[in-house]
Amino acid sequence: MDTTPHIVLKAEALAKSFKSGAVSIPVLSGVSLEVTAGKSVSIRGESGCGKTTLLNLLSRLEKPDSGTLEWEGRRVEAEQATRLAATRGRFMGMVFQSYYLVPELDAVGNVTLAAKVAGLKPDRNRAEDLLKRMGLGERLHGKVATLSGGERQRVAVARALMNRPKVLLADEPTGNLDEKSGGIVMDLLLAICAEEGASLVLVTHNRSFAARADEKLLLAGGALHPAQ
Amino acid sequence: MPWYLQLALRQLFPSGKRHPSFFFIVSVLGVTLGVTILVIVQSVMGGFDHEHRAKMVLTSGNVDIRAGGSVIHDGDAILALAKAQPEVAAAVPYAQGVVMLTSGRRPAFPYIFGIDFTQKKQVIPFGDLLIDGHADDMDDDSVLLSSGLADTLGAWTGSDIDVYTPLMVEKLKADEVMLPRRLRVAGVYQTGWNPFDSNTIVVTLPLMQDLYEMGSGIHGVSIRLKEDDDNMALDLAQRLNRQLPEGIRASTWMDLNRDFLWVLAMEKNMMMFLLLFIILVAAFAIAVAQLLTVLRKTREIGLLEAMGARPRQLATLYCFQGFFIGLFGTLLGFGLAVFSLHYRDPIVNLLAALTNSRAALVQFYQFSALPVYYDWHDFLFIGTATLLISTAAGLIPALRAAYMKPAEALRSE
């Protein structure tokens, strides 16, 4: 029986700098990370240390200056841009601090949109099931404008999980929420990722939320370090 | 339906709201007004064109046989040839010229037409066109006056007028004196075609031949077809020209009015060209509205890209909105134009009364009411041009959305 942990996401020596006029400002300098299937990783760090940039590199929304990235053993650099977008939509789910829900759609519409955009059949039953598991059984057809911040983020989590992704990247998912709402979202996020078998890369400022991950990392000086 | 088209429609018509988005309403209104004006102008121009054509055919027949202004002495043979053609409903010999006439102390210099009233079927239905008098009262000592001339002279049915011909001038040169011919007005006609109604008179062919000392000669034969078909007229003219003697030619009414018809067509095309700029202005409104939409939705576009949306799909999303604005505006514009044209008479009467311009309308356009003719070619051209311009207007914001970098879009404020 093979007991080797299955690596779903692997980054090696990722580096990224941004130009400000003639000056190049390094943000990440050699970040390496391995995410095991079904496990969670938390990344903490000071504001401006490059946490969001790291997630953008891991999801290939941005190209690194150097380094390699593999999604389930496949080199991402080799993929064509259009295929990469479709692959990302199926392999990865993303949750953002500002939810980014489509205001013209209801909760179910926002969740099924993830499947449609990724070119998958929109399974309405799964969308409703996810929303019910996120405690939104009564708000399935609620307009985005009528949902609270916590409810919106739960819809965003359901949307991120709609395509049964292997990895879920969450960028400060509780950053806009109060302690209580943030706690509810965090509980649901961890529980549902575990149920779905999705790995979680969680970027957060909150020490207690970060502590609940299987692996805790700290981003400082452009590199990842084990957190205390 | 693909998700990007669904989303495009949802952005234009957000569910749960009573009305479409503000940008959509403004953009559609711009297109609607442009299309409305284009259709109204083209349909009215088409109406004038159609009326002009109908009146020209009414007053001159479909085909005309002439000898280039010379007298045709073998008129009976030409008339027989014309009547032998299967598509001919009526063929009437005529002679024409210019005379001076006086009624009391009022002079006029009208065109005179001598028409063979003995023919059973007439090319110009004077019996239906008389607004005063009876066609049966016509004889070789009477005359029909056009309504404009009757007004000018103050001569109506029963009045006497004196007619002077150019021949009298020739006689004077030879020291001969020829007295004017006194004629009784048998009736007054009105065709609705101002050039004909303003300054013409009609007499019998024998009287005209007598006035011009033509003997039994004629100037031509006018022909009316069983159907007002321009192609049929063209075929007949070509066939007659193969059989007519040298120097005598058959021409369609279109040949005879070629310059005027060209001016009409040119006027209509120029109006279309100039008014298309209104659609271009509306297209700018669409482009600006769509650009604002793309700016407002920058982060949403970034999200869609993060979820796997392709540039082509995002471009289609916003391009489709431009197309849909164009489609909606075009349909509304068509509807508004047809509605406005249906009630054109009260509108024109109101405007004419306000600007005191009814007389000018009749004088310059020869019609007392605004004519309208709906040509499906106009609708097709306007619709297609509007849709193309609207879609192109949506293309610039669409390309901006398509080539946005997702990370930058998500970071945008």
XYZ file of C-alpha atoms in Angstrom:
641
model
C 0.000 0.000 0.000
C 1.395 3.392 -1.025
C 1.609 5.646 2.012
C 3.338 8.516 0.195
C 1.302 11.662 0.768
C -0.372 12.882 -2.415
C 0.866 16.363 -3.252
C -1.833 18.382 -5.048
C -0.043 21.714 -5.159
C 3.691 22.216 -5.318
C 5.569 25.478 -5.653
C 9.309 25.719 -5.827
C 11.414 28.848 -5.433
C 8.675 31.216 -6.587
C 9.945 34.779 -6.862
C 8.064 37.928 -7.707
C 8.920 41.583 -7.722
C 6.956 44.638 -8.800
C 8.313 47.615 -10.633
C 7.712 51.130 -9.388
C 9.205 53.358 -12.032
C 12.806 52.282 -12.486
C 12.892 50.605 -9.092
C 12.165 46.897 -8.708
C 10.592 45.987 -5.370
C 11.023 42.307 -4.484
C 7.984 40.821 -2.740
C 8.631 37.086 -2.808
C 12.078 35.605 -3.134
C 12.126 31.848 -3.363
C 8.877 30.610 -1.850
C 8.477 26.855 -1.793
C 5.317 25.111 -0.664
C 3.768 21.671 -0.843
C 0.092 21.108 -0.142
C -1.007 17.571 0.607
C -4.397 16.283 -0.482
C -7.100 16.926 2.114
C -4.825 18.936 4.399
C -4.992 22.580 5.369
C -2.187 25.115 5.403
C -2.422 28.524 7.025
C -0.201 31.429 6.055
C 0.136 34.441 8.265
C 2.172 37.555 7.756
C 2.249 41.269 8.134
C 0.263 43.498 5.811
C 2.088 43.996 2.529
C 4.362 40.994 2.994
C 3.055 39.357 -0.197
C 0.382 36.928 1.019
C -2.123 37.839 -1.710
C 0.656 37.877 -4.299
C 1.605 34.352 -3.217
C -1.996 33.158 -3.663
C -2.091 34.846 -7.104
C 1.069 32.970 -8.054
C -0.276 29.663 -6.709
C -3.476 30.132 -8.733
C -1.423 31.416 -11.686
C -3.476 34.592 -11.856
C -0.037 36.163 -11.971
C 3.188 34.866 -13.475
C 6.218 34.553 -11.210
C 9.548 36.039 -12.203
C 11.091 32.620 -11.551
C 10.257 29.319 -9.935
C 7.996 26.429 -10.845
C 4.427 25.470 -10.047
C 2.720 22.092 -10.302
C -0.971 21.289 -9.991
C -1.351 17.579 -9.267
C 2.077 16.904 -10.731
C 1.486 18.876 -13.933
C 3.753 21.777 -14.709
C 1.542 24.840 -14.986
C 4.066 26.783 -17.100
C 3.576 24.306 -19.939
C -0.169 24.916 -20.217
C -1.651 27.312 -22.743
C -3.320 30.382 -21.248
C -6.853 29.439 -22.351
C -6.494 25.831 -21.182
C -4.945 27.022 -17.964
C -8.015 29.146 -17.192
C -10.329 26.173 -17.709
C -8.064 23.882 -15.666
C -7.940 26.434 -12.859
C -11.718 26.631 -12.773
C -11.942 22.898 -12.104
C -8.830 22.289 -10.029
C -9.030 25.236 -7.739
C -11.616 27.222 -5.796
C -10.979 30.719 -4.535
C -12.433 32.752 -1.703
C -11.632 36.447 -1.417
C -11.880 38.908 1.414
C -14.414 41.003 -0.549
C -16.611 38.046 -1.609
C -16.920 39.268 -5.241
C -20.398 37.884 -5.758
C -22.259 38.753 -8.948
C -24.982 41.153 -7.737
C -27.370 40.357 -10.596
C -27.626 36.699 -9.533
C -29.151 35.084 -6.455
C -27.214 32.809 -4.101
C -27.833 29.654 -6.159
C -27.044 31.522 -9.370
C -23.701 32.644 -7.984
C -22.782 29.119 -6.960
C -23.818 27.473 -10.241
C -21.987 30.209 -12.170
C -18.678 28.647 -11.074
C -19.589 25.424 -12.890
C -20.836 27.224 -15.988
C -17.710 29.365 -16.285
C -15.487 26.309 -15.885
C -17.412 24.577 -18.677
C -19.057 22.031 -16.370
C -22.695 21.065 -16.114
C -24.274 23.304 -13.473
C -25.612 20.828 -10.914
C -28.305 22.884 -9.212
C -28.886 20.207 -6.567
C -25.240 20.332 -5.525
C -25.347 24.121 -5.389
C -28.407 24.045 -3.141
C -26.886 21.271 -1.025
C -23.689 23.276 -0.514
C -25.645 26.372 0.437
C -27.761 24.352 2.891
C -24.601 22.902 4.427
C -23.340 26.465 4.750
C -26.489 27.292 6.721
C -28.152 29.207 3.925
C -31.109 26.899 3.286
C -33.497 29.792 3.784
C -31.535 32.183 1.556
C -31.122 30.090 -1.596
C -32.790 32.669 -3.784
C -31.773 35.712 -1.777
C -30.357 38.581 -3.798
C -26.755 39.433 -2.977
C -27.776 42.893 -1.823
C -30.087 41.379 0.819
C -27.433 39.085 2.321
C -25.288 39.996 5.314
C -21.491 40.008 5.066
C -21.239 36.597 6.715
C -23.896 35.162 4.444
C -22.175 36.551 1.359
C -18.893 34.965 2.366
C -20.627 31.636 2.933
C -22.091 31.875 -0.582
C -18.571 32.608 -1.842
C -17.266 29.492 -0.042
C -20.058 27.377 -1.578
C -19.193 28.814 -4.987
C -15.509 27.977 -4.486
C -16.396 24.368 -3.659
C -18.995 23.937 -6.418
C -16.640 22.253 -8.898
C -15.226 19.845 -6.288
C -11.796 21.501 -6.434
C -8.685 19.762 -5.212
C -7.447 22.952 -3.589
C -9.257 25.909 -2.105
C -7.347 29.164 -1.768
C -8.846 31.518 0.801
C -7.493 35.060 1.010
C -8.495 36.650 4.320
C -11.970 35.104 4.147
C -12.917 36.593 7.510
C -11.177 39.934 7.000
C -14.405 41.864 6.463
C -16.403 40.065 9.155
C -16.829 40.535 12.862
C -15.436 37.929 15.261
C -18.686 35.967 15.525
C -19.483 35.882 11.796
C -15.836 35.181 11.012
C -15.863 32.272 13.429
C -18.954 30.794 11.802
C -17.447 31.122 8.328
C -14.148 29.581 9.504
C -15.925 26.622 11.179
C -17.928 25.954 8.047
C -14.936 26.427 5.738
C -12.783 23.906 7.621
C -15.613 21.431 8.079
C -16.819 21.464 4.524
C -13.273 21.281 3.092
C -12.718 18.210 5.231
C -16.018 16.698 4.066
C -15.239 17.414 0.421
C -11.632 16.255 0.745
C -10.352 19.577 -0.550
C -7.002 20.964 0.533
C -7.094 24.456 1.964
C -4.534 27.214 1.738
C -5.692 29.868 4.158
C -4.200 33.332 4.316
C -5.250 35.116 7.508
C -4.154 37.622 10.102
C -6.150 35.853 12.779
C -3.855 33.692 14.926
C -6.632 31.504 16.308
C -8.023 30.720 12.870
C -4.509 30.034 11.561
C -3.859 27.719 14.450
C -6.675 25.422 13.366
C -4.854 24.453 10.127
C -2.855 21.224 9.813
C 0.255 23.175 8.841
C 1.002 26.712 10.004
C 3.349 28.928 8.036
C 4.566 32.489 8.336
C 5.442 34.651 5.339
C 8.259 37.016 6.178
C 11.164 38.431 4.237
C 9.757 37.073 1.026
C 9.912 33.438 2.161
C 7.766 30.972 4.095
C 8.783 29.785 7.554
C 7.099 27.397 9.995
C 4.957 29.405 12.409
C 5.140 29.028 16.190
C -27.785 29.644 -23.465
C -24.074 30.167 -22.674
C -23.376 31.654 -19.255
C -21.865 34.844 -20.687
C -25.010 35.616 -22.683
C -27.169 34.855 -19.615
C -25.017 37.162 -17.529
C -25.137 39.861 -20.226
C -28.938 39.792 -20.132
C -28.958 39.757 -16.328
C -26.747 42.826 -16.234
C -29.083 44.608 -18.623
C -32.256 43.379 -16.899
C -31.419 42.761 -13.228
C -34.049 40.408 -11.818
C -36.123 41.746 -8.981
C -35.947 45.296 -10.323
C -38.895 46.949 -12.010
C -36.826 48.536 -14.748
C -33.651 47.760 -16.702
C -30.349 49.331 -15.713
C -29.970 53.103 -16.101
C -27.135 52.714 -18.619
C -29.267 50.374 -20.686
C -32.174 52.831 -20.772
C -29.939 55.766 -21.786
C -28.156 53.761 -24.482
C -31.371 52.304 -25.898
C -32.987 55.757 -25.948
C -30.101 57.111 -28.017
C -30.421 54.329 -30.571
C -34.221 54.532 -30.570
C -34.216 58.239 -31.366
C -31.648 57.797 -34.116
C -33.540 54.920 -35.721
C -36.862 56.755 -35.367
C -35.546 59.815 -37.173
C -33.929 57.705 -39.883
C -37.088 55.696 -40.538
C -39.338 58.763 -40.488
C -37.125 60.683 -42.907
C -36.608 57.724 -45.227
C -40.296 56.782 -45.228
C -41.419 60.361 -45.887
C -38.785 60.756 -48.596
C -39.965 57.426 -49.976
C -43.542 58.723 -49.781
C -42.652 61.837 -51.788
C -40.773 59.665 -54.237
C -43.703 57.271 -54.571
C -46.220 60.097 -54.957
C -44.059 61.811 -57.561
C -43.779 58.570 -59.513
C -47.536 57.874 -59.306
C -48.399 61.404 -60.437
C -45.887 61.285 -63.274
C -47.440 58.062 -64.535
C -50.937 59.499 -64.037
C -50.234 62.589 -66.138
C -47.996 61.081 -68.821
C -48.814 57.356 -69.046
C -46.360 54.482 -68.727
C -44.838 54.698 -72.203
C -44.652 57.587 -74.639
C -43.962 57.455 -78.384
C -42.466 60.646 -79.849
C -40.536 61.888 -82.827
C -38.262 64.154 -80.827
C -40.633 67.137 -81.043
C -41.310 66.729 -84.762
C -44.770 66.113 -86.160
C -45.702 62.495 -86.854
C -47.796 62.405 -89.972
C -48.603 58.695 -89.952
C -50.193 58.755 -86.509
C -52.790 56.073 -87.270
C -50.138 53.420 -87.979
C -48.252 54.282 -84.758
C -51.506 54.187 -82.795
C -52.450 50.832 -84.315
C -49.022 49.404 -83.481
C -49.346 50.591 -79.868
C -52.862 49.209 -79.472
C -51.789 45.844 -80.871
C -49.480 45.192 -77.901
C -51.101 42.787 -75.407
C -50.156 44.690 -72.243
C -51.573 48.025 -73.469
C -54.786 49.164 -71.784
C -55.109 52.516 -73.582
C -53.237 54.431 -76.276
C -54.113 58.008 -77.127
C -52.559 60.334 -79.767
C -51.715 63.835 -78.621
C -50.170 67.115 -79.709
C -48.595 69.654 -77.410
C -47.213 73.151 -77.395
C -47.309 76.518 -75.672
C -49.953 79.219 -76.061
C -50.820 82.578 -74.584
C -54.295 83.023 -73.245
C -56.219 85.784 -71.632
C -59.264 85.821 -69.463
C -60.518 89.343 -69.094
C -57.325 91.284 -68.640
C -55.362 88.470 -67.079
C -52.792 86.754 -69.305
C -51.119 83.342 -68.927
C -48.653 81.222 -70.918
C -49.643 77.618 -70.267
C -48.631 74.358 -71.895
C -51.408 73.095 -74.121
C -52.228 69.457 -74.745
C -54.495 68.337 -77.541
C -55.883 64.929 -76.730
C -58.004 62.617 -78.832
C -61.135 62.461 -76.688
C -62.800 60.143 -79.215
C -60.719 57.228 -77.964
C -62.856 54.995 -75.746
C -60.071 54.369 -73.262
C -58.123 57.406 -72.142
C -54.589 57.467 -70.738
C -55.343 60.408 -68.435
C -58.694 59.842 -66.727
C -59.972 63.431 -66.974
C -63.469 62.275 -66.093
C -62.198 61.426 -62.600
C -59.893 64.424 -62.293
C -62.415 67.207 -62.912
C -63.230 69.285 -59.868
C -65.621 71.469 -61.853
C -67.616 70.789 -65.061
C -68.058 67.616 -67.126
C -65.723 65.894 -69.594
C -68.741 65.100 -71.820
C -69.109 68.841 -72.494
C -65.767 68.904 -74.305
C -65.910 69.837 -77.976
C -63.670 71.607 -80.474
C -64.604 75.013 -79.034
C -63.953 74.262 -75.401
C -61.023 73.820 -73.060
C -60.182 72.182 -69.747
C -58.146 74.318 -67.337
C -55.790 73.114 -64.651
C -56.888 74.140 -61.180
C -53.900 76.453 -60.597
C -54.461 78.235 -63.858
C -58.204 78.559 -63.190
C -57.331 80.206 -59.875
C -54.825 82.556 -61.519
C -57.203 83.564 -64.299
C -60.336 83.515 -62.196
C -61.951 81.475 -64.976
C -64.216 78.534 -64.127
C -66.712 76.378 -65.999
C -68.694 78.503 -68.452
C -66.092 81.303 -68.647
C -64.648 82.341 -71.992
C -60.907 82.645 -72.665
C -58.966 83.873 -75.698
C -56.109 81.714 -76.997
C -53.144 83.065 -78.988
C -50.754 80.614 -80.676
C -47.112 81.125 -81.775
C -48.460 80.737 -85.312
C -50.081 84.147 -84.972
C -46.674 85.752 -84.485
C -45.467 84.064 -87.675
C -48.555 85.430 -89.484
C -47.864 88.916 -88.143
C -44.388 88.784 -89.670
C -46.101 88.223 -93.025
C -48.442 91.162 -92.340
C -51.344 88.813 -91.837
C -53.655 89.203 -88.878
C -55.079 86.190 -87.142
C -57.679 86.713 -84.455
C -57.439 84.847 -81.143
C -59.535 81.754 -80.733
C -62.266 82.183 -78.130
C -62.881 78.980 -76.130
C -65.397 78.082 -73.463
C -64.142 76.519 -70.246
C -65.760 73.074 -70.027
C -64.161 72.059 -66.776
C -61.299 72.375 -64.300
C -59.047 69.418 -63.415
C -56.726 68.668 -60.561
C -54.285 65.728 -60.667
C -52.388 66.426 -57.458
C -49.157 66.838 -59.491
C -48.295 70.476 -59.101
C -46.329 71.007 -62.355
C -49.365 69.722 -64.276
C -51.968 71.442 -62.128
C -50.314 74.857 -62.065
C -50.027 75.791 -65.724
C -51.607 73.466 -68.331
C -54.717 73.416 -70.446
C -56.264 70.542 -72.415
C -58.188 70.789 -75.687
C -59.368 68.269 -78.251
C -56.787 66.956 -80.714
C -58.552 68.488 -83.769
C -58.569 71.912 -82.089
C -54.867 71.638 -81.261
C -54.094 70.528 -84.816
C -56.065 73.529 -86.019
C -54.321 75.980 -83.657
C -50.876 74.746 -84.709
C -51.928 74.081 -88.325
C -50.648 70.508 -88.092
C -53.202 68.980 -90.405
C -53.775 65.405 -89.168
C -50.327 65.214 -87.607
C -49.637 64.421 -83.967
C -46.665 64.842 -81.639
C -46.926 61.469 -80.015
C -48.930 58.614 -78.576
C -49.156 58.096 -74.858
C -49.755 54.581 -73.584
C -51.175 53.264 -70.333
C -50.468 49.654 -69.371
C -52.914 47.222 -67.834
C -50.603 47.092 -64.801
C -48.355 49.844 -63.405
C -45.290 47.677 -63.821
C -42.011 49.446 -64.581
C -40.362 46.320 -65.998
C -43.356 45.743 -68.262
C -43.070 49.349 -69.465
C -39.372 48.849 -70.179
C -40.032 45.637 -72.144
C -42.778 47.300 -74.164
C -40.637 50.324 -75.011
C -37.812 48.068 -76.187
C -40.177 45.967 -78.304
C -41.833 49.035 -79.861
C -38.436 50.561 -80.689
C -37.607 47.510 -82.773
C -40.783 48.059 -84.808
C -41.114 51.861 -84.985
C -39.922 53.800 -88.053
C -36.625 55.635 -87.829
C -36.816 58.921 -85.942
C -39.690 57.794 -83.770
C -38.876 56.342 -80.354
C -40.782 54.848 -77.481
C -39.622 55.888 -73.999
C -40.798 54.875 -70.566
C -41.941 57.492 -68.093
C -38.715 56.803 -66.221
C -36.628 57.702 -69.281
C -38.583 60.921 -69.698
C -38.059 61.913 -66.047
C -34.604 60.429 -65.610
C -33.009 63.603 -64.168
C -35.820 64.222 -61.713
C -35.799 60.613 -60.525
C -32.018 60.759 -60.116
C -32.365 63.864 -57.951
C -35.012 62.119 -55.854
C -32.822 59.037 -55.360
C -29.753 61.156 -54.600
C -31.706 63.260 -52.102
C -32.908 60.134 -50.305
C -29.447 58.558 -50.224
C -27.849 61.761 -48.956
C -30.436 62.016 -46.180
C -29.676 58.422 -45.194
C -25.935 59.088 -45.199
C -26.218 62.269 -43.138
C -28.672 60.853 -40.645
C -26.546 57.759 -40.061
C -24.305 60.083 -38.069
C -27.087 60.230 -35.481
C -26.644 56.493 -35.032
C -22.904 57.060 -34.691
C -23.570 59.559 -31.902
C -25.821 56.978 -30.256
C -23.014 54.443 -30.676
C -20.724 56.700 -28.670
C -23.356 56.737 -25.931
C -23.332 52.939 -25.989
C -19.537 52.803 -25.923
C -19.335 55.208 -22.973
C -22.090 53.402 -21.055
C -20.430 50.038 -21.676
C -17.015 51.378 -20.703
C -18.488 52.619 -17.439
C -20.063 49.213 -16.913
C -16.733 47.497 -17.513
C -15.045 49.892 -15.078
C -17.723 49.309 -12.458
C -17.401 45.573 -12.885
C -13.631 45.327 -13.082
C -13.333 43.114 -10.017
C -16.239 40.979 -11.185
C -14.425 40.486 -14.486
C -11.299 39.533 -12.547
C -13.328 36.999 -10.580
C -14.773 35.483 -13.751
C -11.264 35.154 -15.166
C -10.128 33.564 -11.917
C -12.984 31.055 -12.223
C -11.884 30.083 -15.717
C -13.605 32.531 -18.074
C -11.824 32.948 -21.383
C -11.111 36.337 -22.976
C -13.380 35.448 -25.908
C -16.282 34.764 -23.528
C -15.763 38.028 -21.645
C -15.538 39.957 -24.921
C -18.758 38.312 -26.105
C -20.470 39.228 -22.812
C -20.019 42.969 -23.377
C -20.219 42.865 -27.159
C -23.558 41.093 -26.858
C -24.783 43.896 -24.622
C -23.939 46.393 -27.378
C -25.727 44.190 -29.886
C -28.757 43.821 -27.622
C -28.928 47.577 -26.994
C -28.821 48.042 -30.763
C -31.510 45.396 -31.317
C -33.812 46.809 -28.649
C -33.243 50.388 -29.830
C -33.848 49.394 -33.438
C -37.127 47.624 -32.679
C -38.324 50.464 -30.449
C -37.222 52.971 -33.095
C -39.161 51.126 -35.792
C -42.240 51.065 -33.571
C -41.967 54.729 -32.591
C -41.398 55.772 -36.211
C -44.408 53.841 -37.515
C -46.523 55.229 -34.661
C -45.410 58.796 -35.372
C -46.000 58.397 -39.097
C -49.458 56.990 -38.443
C -50.330 60.245 -36.675
C -48.278 62.423 -39.037
C -51.164 64.544 -40.278
C -52.100 66.028 -36.894
C -48.392 66.510 -36.133
C -47.683 68.219 -39.472
C -50.821 70.343 -39.205
C -49.760 71.474 -35.764
C -46.226 72.312 -36.920
C -47.518 74.031 -40.095
C -49.967 76.067 -38.035
C -47.274 77.013 -35.535
C -44.797 78.021 -38.252
C -47.356 79.206 -40.788
C -45.719 77.014 -43.445
C -48.588 75.011 -44.973
C -48.441 77.012 -48.210
C -44.705 76.341 -48.515
C -45.310 72.608 -48.070
C -47.755 72.566 -50.960
C -45.671 74.885 -53.135
C -42.339 73.117 -52.824
C -43.414 69.524 -52.360
C -46.577 69.634 -54.453
C -48.535 67.687 -51.818
C -50.934 68.996 -49.244
C -50.477 65.971 -46.965
C -47.272 64.258 -45.887
C -46.971 61.087 -47.975
C -45.378 57.961 -46.531
C -44.096 54.871 -48.238
C -42.602 52.025 -46.205
C -39.830 50.323 -48.123
C -38.569 47.116 -46.484
C -35.156 47.815 -47.997
C -34.933 50.962 -45.843
C -35.863 49.020 -42.709
C -33.352 46.281 -43.556
C -30.554 48.758 -44.196
C -31.261 50.872 -41.101
C -31.630 47.779 -38.888
C -28.439 46.159 -40.158
C -26.392 49.366 -39.987
C -27.628 50.107 -36.458
C -26.879 46.596 -35.220
C -23.404 46.661 -36.733
C -22.595 50.095 -35.300
C -24.025 49.211 -31.850
C -22.113 45.933 -31.720
C -18.923 47.706 -32.789
C -19.553 50.280 -30.035
C -19.691 47.437 -27.516
C -16.485 45.963 -28.909
C -14.054 48.499 -27.417
C -15.215 47.988 -23.812
C -15.491 44.273 -24.547
C -11.851 44.064 -25.600
C -10.853 46.059 -22.527
C -12.662 43.517 -20.362
C -11.235 40.556 -22.273
C -7.613 41.576 -21.936
C -7.756 42.665 -18.311
C -5.179 40.905 -16.143
C -7.167 38.993 -13.489
C -4.878 39.785 -10.573
C -4.884 43.492 -11.413
C -8.644 43.432 -11.923
C -9.163 41.827 -8.508
C -6.835 44.366 -6.894
C -8.559 47.378 -8.491
C -10.385 49.841 -6.281
